[in-house]
C-alpha cells in the first residue's frame, strides 16, 4: 500500500532510569528507533530529582531535537514520545509528554493507545473544575493521575486502571521514579530491559532497547504496573483481564520487523504469514514481488512455500513520505508514482504474484496494479497477508471509517474487479494467528470480525476539538 491507504498507529513511548547516563540523549536515539509508530510530533521530559524539564514540538524526532534543544534536559530519568493522532488533531497542544504539577509534585505522562470511555472521563474532570488545554485523551489520563484518589503515585495508578477502559500503555515520570503501565488486555506492546551500567529502559518495542544498547528483559504482562528507581525494577500491581487481546496489526504491520514479541521477531511472524498465504491461496505465476517495504517478509514466505522465485518489482522512494512539503497538482496526479517505480526488466512478460500486508481503503492498490501492467506484467495475482478489514479500530489505530473500508463496501469479486487484478485472495484469520506462533494467547481481531475485547463506540478523531 502507499500514501493514504495505511492504518496508522498512535505513537511510541519510551522511559529511561539511568543515574549515570545522559538520559535525554538516550531518549532521542530511542525515539528515533520508534519513529515508525508516529511522525506528527515528538517530545522528551526529564526529571533531575526536583523539577521536570520538557521539550516537544511538531515534526519528526530529528526535526524536533538538536544539541541546543537537548542540552537543557538534565536529569537521571526521562520519558519520550513520538505521536500519531487518533484522539485529538495534529497540533502542538496535543503533543506529548504532558507535564503538570500536582500535590505529590511534578508529573509527566506518555501514552500509546485509545481510551474507549474518554468522553465520560473528560466530562467528569470538567465538572470537577479541571481545566483541559488539549483535545487528547492522553491529557485526560494525566489529569486523572494528578488529581485522582490515592496518597501515593502507586495508589493513583491502581485507581486509574480501575476507571480506564480501552487501550493504554503508559510511561509515567515523577521526581524520582519511572512507572510503566500496560492495560489489562495487553492490546499494544510494552517491554523493558537493562543498560550495562545498571540503568533501565522501557519502550513500546524492543528495537528501541537494542538501538541504545539495552538488553531485553521481558514484556510487561497485561495489567502490570512496574516502578523503576534506585531500588531497581519491581512490579507493584498486576491485574490482567480474563483473556489477553493483543492487537494483530502489531504482527501485520505496526511493529518494526526486528522487534521481538512473544519470543520471536516480527520478521519471522510475517514470513510465516506469507507461507500460510501460499498454502491457502496458491497461484500459477512466474515471480513473487512485494509492495515494499512492509510486505517484503510475507512475499519472501510466499515465495519459499510456493517455489515461485522472489524478485523486486517495485522500487520505493523511502523519503517521499517523510516530507511535510505537499506536492503540487501536477505531482499529485502522479499518485503512487511519487512513491513507487516499477522494474520493467523484472516484470515484462511475467505472471506476477503481488503480495501486500493489508488493504484498507483500496485507493492505491489499483494504481500499483496499473503500474505493473504498464511495465509489461501480463497477469497480476494479488495476495494479502491479513484478512479483509471490514470494521474500524477503536483501540488506538487510525484505521478508517465504515464507508471508507473497501472490504466493508464490496465483496471479494467486486474488490478484485475494482483493483483490476486477475485474482485476489486474503489470508484467513486462523492462518494469521497460526503465523504469530502464539495461537493460545489471545488477540484483538475487531477490525476483521467486528468483535472487540471491550465495549466500544465510535468517536470522531477530533471530537474534543473546541
Short mmCIF file of C-alpha atoms in Angstrom, two decimals:
data_model
loop_
_atom_site.label_atom_id
_atom_site.label_comp_id
_atom_site.label_asym_id
_atom_site.label_seq_id
_atom_site.Cartn_x
_atom_site.Cartn_y
_atom_site.Cartn_z
CA UNK A 1 0.00 0.00 0.00
CA UNK A 2 1.04 3.61 -0.29
CA UNK A 3 0.18 7.08 0.85
CA UNK A 4 -3.31 7.44 2.30
CA UNK A 5 -4.09 3.71 2.39
CA UNK A 6 -2.30 2.55 5.52
CA UNK A 7 -3.60 2.11 9.03
CA UNK A 8 -1.70 4.50 11.26
CA UNK A 9 -0.58 3.84 14.80
CA UNK A 10 -0.99 6.32 17.59
CA UNK A 11 2.52 6.59 18.98
CA UNK A 12 5.64 5.13 20.51
CA UNK A 13 6.64 5.60 24.14
CA UNK A 14 9.95 5.33 25.94
CA UNK A 15 11.19 5.61 29.52
CA UNK A 16 14.73 5.58 30.97
CA UNK A 17 16.00 5.40 34.56
CA UNK A 18 19.79 5.78 34.41
CA UNK A 19 21.53 7.99 37.02
CA UNK A 20 24.92 7.75 35.29
CA UNK A 21 23.79 8.45 31.72
CA UNK A 22 22.77 11.39 29.55
CA UNK A 23 19.16 10.22 29.57
CA UNK A 24 17.90 12.90 27.17
CA UNK A 25 20.40 11.81 24.53
CA UNK A 26 19.50 8.15 25.06
CA UNK A 27 15.81 9.05 24.77
CA UNK A 28 16.46 10.87 21.49
CA UNK A 29 18.02 7.80 19.89
CA UNK A 30 15.38 5.52 21.41
CA UNK A 31 12.64 7.67 19.89
CA UNK A 32 14.46 7.57 16.57
CA UNK A 33 14.03 3.79 16.64
CA UNK A 34 10.29 4.25 17.33
CA UNK A 35 9.75 6.87 14.60
CA UNK A 36 7.69 4.40 12.54
CA UNK A 37 4.97 4.47 15.21
CA UNK A 38 4.23 8.19 14.75
CA UNK A 39 5.53 11.10 12.70
CA UNK A 40 3.44 14.09 13.82
CA UNK A 41 5.24 15.27 16.95
CA UNK A 42 7.95 14.26 19.40
CA UNK A 43 8.81 15.16 22.97
CA UNK A 44 11.13 14.33 25.86
CA UNK A 45 10.63 15.10 29.57
CA UNK A 46 13.48 14.71 32.07
CA UNK A 47 13.49 14.75 35.88
CA UNK A 48 16.52 15.93 37.84
CA UNK A 49 15.04 14.88 41.20
CA UNK A 50 13.36 18.24 41.80
CA UNK A 51 11.93 19.53 38.53
CA UNK A 52 10.75 18.09 35.22
CA UNK A 53 12.20 19.72 32.12
CA UNK A 54 10.28 19.33 28.84
CA UNK A 55 10.76 19.95 25.14
CA UNK A 56 8.24 18.94 22.48
CA UNK A 57 7.37 20.18 19.01
CA UNK A 58 5.57 19.16 15.86
CA UNK A 59 7.63 17.14 13.39
CA UNK A 60 9.93 14.14 13.20
CA UNK A 61 12.37 13.34 16.01
CA UNK A 62 15.32 14.73 14.04
CA UNK A 63 13.39 17.93 13.30
CA UNK A 64 12.33 18.48 16.91
CA UNK A 65 15.68 17.89 18.64
CA UNK A 66 19.24 19.07 18.17
CA UNK A 67 22.15 19.66 20.55
CA UNK A 68 20.74 23.01 21.64
CA UNK A 69 17.32 21.51 22.47
CA UNK A 70 18.79 18.50 24.31
CA UNK A 71 21.29 20.47 26.42
CA UNK A 72 18.77 21.86 28.98
CA UNK A 73 17.20 18.43 29.54
CA UNK A 74 19.37 17.49 32.52
CA UNK A 75 18.47 14.70 34.92
CA UNK A 76 18.54 10.99 35.56
CA UNK A 77 15.03 9.89 34.47
CA UNK A 78 13.39 10.56 31.12
CA UNK A 79 10.31 9.68 29.14
CA UNK A 80 9.90 10.23 25.41
CA UNK A 81 7.02 10.15 22.96
CA UNK A 82 6.50 10.16 19.20
CA UNK A 83 2.92 10.68 18.11
CA UNK A 84 0.37 9.80 15.50
CA UNK A 85 -3.05 11.15 16.47
CA UNK A 86 -6.16 9.02 16.89
CA UNK A 87 -7.96 11.13 19.52
CA UNK A 88 -7.20 14.82 19.09
CA UNK A 89 -5.95 16.59 16.00
CA UNK A 90 -2.36 17.06 14.89
CA UNK A 91 -1.36 20.24 16.73
CA UNK A 92 1.16 21.22 19.38
CA UNK A 93 -1.39 21.29 22.23
CA UNK A 94 -1.85 17.53 21.75
CA UNK A 95 1.85 16.69 21.56
CA UNK A 96 3.28 14.58 24.37
CA UNK A 97 4.52 14.05 27.03
CA UNK A 98 2.00 16.05 29.09
CA UNK A 99 3.52 17.70 32.18
CA UNK A 100 1.54 19.05 35.17
CA UNK A 101 2.13 19.99 38.79
CA UNK A 102 0.26 18.05 41.46
CA UNK A 103 0.03 17.73 45.24
CA UNK A 104 2.64 14.96 45.02
CA UNK A 105 4.96 17.00 42.82
CA UNK A 106 5.57 17.25 39.08
CA UNK A 107 4.19 14.57 36.77
CA UNK A 108 4.79 13.72 33.11
CA UNK A 109 2.90 11.11 31.09
CA UNK A 110 3.39 9.47 27.68
CA UNK A 111 0.52 7.39 26.29
CA UNK A 112 0.07 4.89 23.46
CA UNK A 113 -3.47 3.73 22.82
CA UNK A 114 -7.04 4.98 22.98
CA UNK A 115 -9.46 5.13 25.93
CA UNK A 116 -12.93 3.98 24.93
CA UNK A 117 -14.53 5.84 27.87
CA UNK A 118 -12.58 9.07 27.30
CA UNK A 119 -15.75 11.15 26.82
CA UNK A 120 -17.11 10.16 30.23
CA UNK A 121 -13.78 10.67 31.99
CA UNK A 122 -13.30 14.04 30.30
CA UNK A 123 -16.76 15.23 31.42
CA UNK A 124 -16.00 14.21 34.99
CA UNK A 125 -12.78 16.23 35.00
CA UNK A 126 -14.51 19.30 33.57
CA UNK A 127 -17.33 19.06 36.14
CA UNK A 128 -14.67 18.98 38.86
CA UNK A 129 -13.29 22.23 37.52
CA UNK A 130 -10.16 20.78 35.93
CA UNK A 131 -9.04 22.90 33.00
CA UNK A 132 -8.02 20.99 29.89
CA UNK A 133 -5.81 22.58 27.25
CA UNK A 134 -5.93 19.87 24.57
CA UNK A 135 -8.37 17.55 22.81
CA UNK A 136 -6.36 14.41 23.60
CA UNK A 137 -7.39 11.54 25.84
CA UNK A 138 -3.75 11.46 26.96
CA UNK A 139 -4.26 14.75 28.83
CA UNK A 140 -7.31 13.18 30.45
CA UNK A 141 -5.07 10.37 31.72
CA UNK A 142 -2.52 12.87 33.02
CA UNK A 143 -5.12 14.88 34.93
CA UNK A 144 -6.75 11.72 36.30
CA UNK A 145 -3.41 10.70 37.77
CA UNK A 146 -2.53 14.18 39.03
CA UNK A 147 -5.83 14.75 40.84
CA UNK A 148 -7.08 11.22 41.37
CA UNK A 149 -7.65 9.27 44.56
CA UNK A 150 -4.66 7.92 46.42
CA UNK A 151 -1.93 9.11 48.77
CA UNK A 152 0.93 7.81 46.59
CA UNK A 153 1.61 7.50 42.87
CA UNK A 154 1.24 3.74 43.18
CA UNK A 155 -2.25 4.12 44.64
CA UNK A 156 -3.22 6.67 41.98
CA UNK A 157 -2.08 4.34 39.21
CA UNK A 158 -4.13 1.47 40.63
CA UNK A 159 -7.24 3.67 40.83
CA UNK A 160 -6.67 4.87 37.26
CA UNK A 161 -6.58 1.28 35.99
CA UNK A 162 -9.93 0.59 37.66
CA UNK A 163 -11.51 3.58 35.92
CA UNK A 164 -9.86 3.41 32.49
CA UNK A 165 -11.29 1.35 29.65
CA UNK A 166 -9.65 0.59 26.33
CA UNK A 167 -6.04 0.55 25.17
CA UNK A 168 -3.21 2.21 27.04
CA UNK A 169 0.49 1.75 27.53
CA UNK A 170 1.96 4.48 29.73
CA UNK A 171 5.32 5.80 30.79
CA UNK A 172 4.90 7.98 33.88
CA UNK A 173 7.64 10.26 35.19
CA UNK A 174 7.74 11.68 38.73
CA UNK A 175 10.57 13.38 40.61
CA UNK A 176 12.36 10.17 41.48
CA UNK A 177 10.59 7.25 39.78
CA UNK A 178 9.74 5.94 36.33
CA UNK A 179 6.50 3.94 36.09
CA UNK A 180 5.36 1.75 33.22
CA UNK A 181 1.74 0.62 32.77
CA UNK A 182 0.14 -1.83 30.33
CA UNK A 183 -3.63 -2.20 30.06
CA UNK A 184 -5.28 -5.41 31.32
CA UNK A 185 -5.84 -6.75 27.78
CA UNK A 186 -2.26 -6.16 26.61
CA UNK A 187 -3.59 -4.54 23.45
CA UNK A 188 -0.28 -2.96 22.46
CA UNK A 189 3.29 -3.98 23.25
CA UNK A 190 5.47 -2.68 26.08
CA UNK A 191 8.78 -4.14 27.22
CA UNK A 192 11.77 -3.30 29.39
CA UNK A 193 15.47 -4.04 29.53
CA UNK A 194 18.68 -3.08 31.30
CA UNK A 195 21.69 -0.97 30.39
CA UNK A 196 25.22 -2.16 31.08
CA UNK A 197 25.70 0.34 33.90
CA UNK A 198 22.56 -0.79 35.74
CA UNK A 199 20.08 1.66 34.24
CA UNK A 200 16.68 0.58 32.94
CA UNK A 201 14.76 1.27 29.73
CA UNK A 202 11.04 0.86 28.94
CA UNK A 203 9.83 1.04 25.33
CA UNK A 204 6.93 0.22 23.04
CA UNK A 205 9.21 -2.12 21.09
CA UNK A 206 12.44 -3.98 21.74
CA UNK A 207 14.09 -2.36 18.70
CA UNK A 208 14.41 0.85 20.75
CA UNK A 209 16.23 -1.04 23.51
CA UNK A 210 18.70 -2.52 21.03
CA UNK A 211 19.35 0.88 19.46
CA UNK A 212 20.62 2.36 22.73
CA UNK A 213 22.49 -0.72 23.89
CA UNK A 214 19.95 -2.10 26.35
CA UNK A 215 19.32 -5.83 26.76
CA UNK A 216 15.71 -7.00 26.64
CA UNK A 217 14.46 -8.49 29.92
CA UNK A 218 10.81 -9.19 29.09
CA UNK A 219 7.48 -7.72 28.05
CA UNK A 220 5.25 -6.21 30.68
CA UNK A 221 2.33 -8.53 31.34
CA UNK A 222 -1.21 -7.33 30.60
CA UNK A 223 -2.45 -5.34 33.59
CA UNK A 224 1.04 -4.87 35.04
CA UNK A 225 2.36 -1.71 36.69
CA UNK A 226 6.13 -1.52 37.17
CA UNK A 227 8.30 1.00 39.01
CA UNK A 228 11.95 1.79 38.25
CA UNK A 229 14.01 3.74 40.79
CA UNK A 230 17.09 3.41 42.99
CA UNK A 231 15.75 0.05 44.21
CA UNK A 232 15.68 -1.33 40.67
CA UNK A 233 12.67 -2.65 38.76
CA UNK A 234 9.68 -4.06 40.62
CA UNK A 235 6.05 -4.96 39.91
CA UNK A 236 3.65 -3.00 42.09
CA UNK A 237 0.39 -4.32 40.66
CA UNK A 238 -0.82 -6.98 38.24
CA UNK A 239 -4.50 -7.07 37.27
CA UNK A 240 -4.94 -8.83 33.90
CA UNK A 241 -8.22 -9.20 32.06
CA UNK A 242 -9.67 -12.72 31.78
CA UNK A 243 -8.27 -13.03 28.25
CA UNK A 244 -5.33 -11.29 26.56
CA UNK A 245 -6.22 -9.35 23.41
CA UNK A 246 -3.01 -8.32 21.65
CA UNK A 247 -3.57 -6.18 18.53
CA UNK A 248 -2.99 -8.38 15.48
CA UNK A 249 -1.88 -5.36 13.45
CA UNK A 250 1.29 -5.20 15.52
CA UNK A 251 2.15 -8.50 13.81
CA UNK A 252 0.92 -7.47 10.37
CA UNK A 253 2.38 -4.00 10.01
CA UNK A 254 2.94 -1.71 13.00
CA UNK A 255 5.91 -3.13 14.88
CA UNK A 256 9.34 -2.96 13.28
CA UNK A 257 10.48 -6.29 11.73
CA UNK A 258 13.44 -6.59 14.11
CA UNK A 259 11.30 -6.12 17.23
CA UNK A 260 10.52 -9.16 19.37
CA UNK A 261 7.06 -10.08 20.63
CA UNK A 262 6.38 -13.34 22.46
CA UNK A 263 9.91 -14.53 21.84
CA UNK A 264 10.10 -14.15 18.05
CA UNK A 265 10.88 -11.33 15.69
CA UNK A 266 8.07 -9.74 13.73
CA UNK A 267 10.04 -10.57 10.59
CA UNK A 268 9.72 -14.29 11.35
CA UNK A 269 5.98 -13.95 12.03
CA UNK A 270 5.46 -12.10 8.74
CA UNK A 271 7.45 -14.67 6.77
CA UNK A 272 5.27 -17.35 8.40
CA UNK A 273 2.16 -15.43 7.35
CA UNK A 274 3.43 -15.47 3.75
CA UNK A 275 3.89 -19.23 3.92
CA UNK A 276 0.37 -19.67 5.28
CA UNK A 277 -0.93 -17.47 2.46
CA UNK A 278 0.84 -19.58 -0.18
CA UNK A 279 -0.73 -22.73 1.23
CA UNK A 280 -4.20 -21.20 1.39
CA UNK A 281 -4.11 -19.29 -1.92
CA UNK A 282 -1.68 -20.74 -4.49
CA UNK A 283 -1.23 -19.06 -7.87
CA UNK A 284 0.20 -20.03 -11.26
CA UNK A 285 2.83 -17.35 -11.73
CA UNK A 286 6.44 -16.66 -12.70
CA UNK A 287 7.56 -14.31 -9.91
CA UNK A 288 6.52 -13.12 -6.44
CA UNK A 289 7.01 -9.42 -5.65
CA UNK A 290 6.13 -7.38 -2.54
CA UNK A 291 4.66 -3.96 -2.10
CA UNK A 292 7.70 -2.52 -0.30
CA UNK A 293 8.70 -2.26 2.41
CA UNK A 294 6.32 -3.79 4.93
CA UNK A 295 5.15 -6.68 2.71
CA UNK A 296 8.67 -7.92 1.95
CA UNK A 297 8.75 -10.65 4.67
CA UNK A 298 5.34 -12.03 3.64
CA UNK A 299 6.42 -12.11 -0.03
CA UNK A 300 9.59 -13.98 0.96
CA UNK A 301 7.48 -16.52 2.84
CA UNK A 302 5.06 -16.88 -0.09
CA UNK A 303 7.97 -17.49 -2.46
CA UNK A 304 9.61 -20.02 -0.14
CA UNK A 305 6.42 -22.03 0.30
CA UNK A 306 5.24 -21.85 -3.32
CA UNK A 307 8.61 -22.34 -5.00
CA UNK A 308 7.94 -19.31 -7.22
CA UNK A 309 11.03 -17.07 -7.43
CA UNK A 310 11.05 -13.91 -5.31
CA UNK A 311 12.01 -10.71 -7.11
CA UNK A 312 11.88 -7.00 -6.56
CA UNK A 313 9.42 -5.43 -8.94
CA UNK A 314 8.76 -2.08 -7.30
CA UNK A 315 11.40 0.36 -6.06
CA UNK A 316 10.22 2.58 -3.23
CA UNK A 317 11.28 6.17 -2.72
CA UNK A 318 11.69 5.86 1.04
CA UNK A 319 11.86 9.60 1.68
CA UNK A 320 8.85 10.95 -0.17
CA UNK A 321 6.60 10.05 2.75
CA UNK A 322 8.88 11.81 5.24
CA UNK A 323 8.42 15.33 3.90
CA UNK A 324 5.92 17.92 5.07
CA UNK A 325 6.07 19.66 1.70
CA UNK A 326 2.90 18.87 -0.22
CA UNK A 327 3.15 18.07 -3.95
CA UNK A 328 1.58 20.49 -6.39
CA UNK A 329 -1.38 19.47 -8.58
CA UNK A 330 0.79 18.09 -11.37
CA UNK A 331 2.82 15.92 -8.98
CA UNK A 332 -0.29 14.89 -7.04
CA UNK A 333 -1.79 13.46 -10.22
CA UNK A 334 1.18 11.10 -10.47
CA UNK A 335 -0.17 9.41 -7.33
CA UNK A 336 1.70 6.23 -6.45
CA UNK A 337 4.41 7.08 -8.99
CA UNK A 338 5.72 9.56 -6.43
CA UNK A 339 6.42 6.63 -4.15
CA UNK A 340 7.00 3.59 -6.40
CA UNK A 341 8.80 2.94 -9.66
CA UNK A 342 8.35 -0.43 -11.43
CA UNK A 343 11.29 -2.51 -12.66
CA UNK A 344 10.30 -3.24 -16.26
CA UNK A 345 13.13 -5.76 -16.76
CA UNK A 346 11.71 -7.89 -13.95
CA UNK A 347 8.05 -7.55 -14.93
CA UNK A 348 7.85 -7.65 -18.73
CA UNK A 349 6.03 -10.74 -19.96
CA UNK A 350 5.65 -12.15 -16.42
CA UNK A 351 2.75 -13.54 -14.45
CA UNK A 352 3.12 -11.76 -11.12
CA UNK A 353 2.03 -12.56 -7.56
CA UNK A 354 1.80 -9.18 -5.85
CA UNK A 355 1.92 -9.54 -2.05
CA UNK A 356 0.72 -6.80 0.30
CA UNK A 357 0.20 -6.90 4.05
CA UNK A 358 -3.27 -5.31 4.07
CA UNK A 359 -5.77 -3.31 2.04
CA UNK A 360 -7.69 -0.61 3.89
CA UNK A 361 -9.35 1.84 1.50
CA UNK A 362 -8.03 0.29 -1.70
CA UNK A 363 -7.26 3.69 -3.21
CA UNK A 364 -3.62 2.92 -4.03
CA UNK A 365 -3.65 -0.82 -4.72
CA UNK A 366 -5.36 -0.27 -8.07
CA UNK A 367 -2.80 2.30 -9.28
CA UNK A 368 0.02 -0.04 -8.22
CA UNK A 369 -1.53 -2.81 -10.30
CA UNK A 370 -1.70 -0.45 -13.29
CA UNK A 371 1.98 0.40 -12.80
CA UNK A 372 2.81 -3.30 -13.06
CA UNK A 373 0.71 -3.79 -16.18
CA UNK A 374 2.20 -0.68 -17.81
CA UNK A 375 5.63 -2.17 -17.08
CA UNK A 376 4.69 -5.34 -19.03
CA UNK A 377 3.19 -7.75 -16.46
CA UNK A 378 0.74 -9.98 -18.30
CA UNK A 379 -1.08 -11.24 -15.19
CA UNK A 380 -1.31 -9.83 -11.65
CA UNK A 381 -2.50 -12.08 -8.82
CA UNK A 382 -2.86 -10.15 -5.58
CA UNK A 383 -2.31 -11.91 -2.26
CA UNK A 384 -2.85 -10.17 1.08
CA UNK A 385 -1.21 -11.47 4.26
CA UNK A 386 -4.10 -10.42 6.51
CA UNK A 387 -7.87 -10.94 6.44
CA UNK A 388 -10.21 -8.33 4.89
CA UNK A 389 -10.54 -5.23 7.11
CA UNK A 390 -14.29 -4.75 7.47
CA UNK A 391 -14.53 -2.74 10.70
CA UNK A 392 -12.84 0.36 12.17
CA UNK A 393 -10.48 0.23 15.14
CA UNK A 394 -11.47 1.98 18.36
CA UNK A 395 -8.42 0.98 20.38
CA UNK A 396 -5.52 3.10 19.25
CA UNK A 397 -5.30 2.62 15.48
CA UNK A 398 -6.42 5.23 12.94
CA UNK A 399 -7.82 2.64 10.54
CA UNK A 400 -10.72 4.26 8.60
CA UNK A 401 -14.49 4.63 8.95
CA UNK A 402 -17.02 2.07 7.72
CA UNK A 403 -17.76 3.95 4.47
CA UNK A 404 -14.02 4.17 3.71
CA UNK A 405 -13.23 0.47 4.18
CA UNK A 406 -13.28 -1.25 0.80
CA UNK A 407 -13.93 -4.71 2.30
CA UNK A 408 -16.95 -3.32 4.14
CA UNK A 409 -18.41 -1.86 0.94
CA UNK A 410 -17.55 -4.59 -1.54
CA UNK A 411 -17.48 -8.36 -1.92
CA UNK A 412 -14.25 -10.16 -2.81
CA UNK A 413 -15.11 -10.36 -6.57
CA UNK A 414 -16.02 -6.66 -6.54
CA UNK A 415 -12.70 -5.74 -4.90
CA UNK A 416 -10.87 -7.91 -7.47
CA UNK A 417 -12.55 -6.10 -10.34
CA UNK A 418 -12.07 -2.69 -8.72
CA UNK A 419 -8.33 -3.28 -8.33
CA UNK A 420 -8.00 -4.75 -11.82
CA UNK A 421 -6.26 -7.97 -10.77
CA UNK A 422 -6.63 -11.42 -12.30
CA UNK A 423 -7.21 -12.99 -8.89
CA UNK A 424 -7.36 -11.85 -5.28
CA UNK A 425 -7.07 -13.74 -2.01
CA UNK A 426 -6.64 -12.79 1.64
CA UNK A 427 -5.06 -14.80 4.44
CA UNK A 428 -7.61 -16.32 6.80
CA UNK A 429 -7.79 -15.18 10.42
CA UNK A 430 -6.86 -18.71 11.51
CA UNK A 431 -3.81 -18.65 9.23
CA UNK A 432 -2.72 -15.27 10.55
CA UNK A 433 -2.99 -16.40 14.16
CA UNK A 434 -1.01 -19.56 13.40
CA UNK A 435 1.72 -17.40 11.88
CA UNK A 436 2.13 -15.44 15.13
CA UNK A 437 3.29 -18.57 16.92
CA UNK A 438 1.10 -17.50 19.87
CA UNK A 439 -2.20 -19.10 18.94
CA UNK A 440 -3.32 -19.73 22.53
CA UNK A 441 -2.53 -16.30 23.97
CA UNK A 442 -5.47 -14.27 22.64
CA UNK A 443 -5.71 -11.41 20.14
CA UNK A 444 -7.86 -8.43 19.28
CA UNK A 445 -9.31 -9.03 15.80
CA UNK A 446 -12.11 -6.46 15.90
CA UNK A 447 -11.11 -4.84 12.60
CA UNK A 448 -11.61 -8.20 10.86
CA UNK A 449 -14.59 -9.65 12.76
CA UNK A 450 -16.31 -6.72 14.48
CA UNK A 451 -15.81 -8.48 17.84
CA UNK A 452 -13.81 -6.31 20.24
CA UNK A 453 -12.43 -7.28 23.66
CA UNK A 454 -14.06 -4.24 25.33
CA UNK A 455 -17.23 -2.24 24.75
CA UNK A 456 -16.56 0.32 22.02
CA UNK A 457 -18.39 3.21 20.42
CA UNK A 458 -17.49 5.45 17.53
CA UNK A 459 -15.69 8.66 18.46
CA UNK A 460 -14.60 11.18 15.85
CA UNK A 461 -10.84 11.78 15.87
CA UNK A 462 -11.41 15.48 16.61
CA UNK A 463 -14.47 15.00 18.87
CA UNK A 464 -12.94 17.08 21.67
CA UNK A 465 -11.81 19.98 19.48
CA UNK A 466 -13.13 23.38 20.50
#
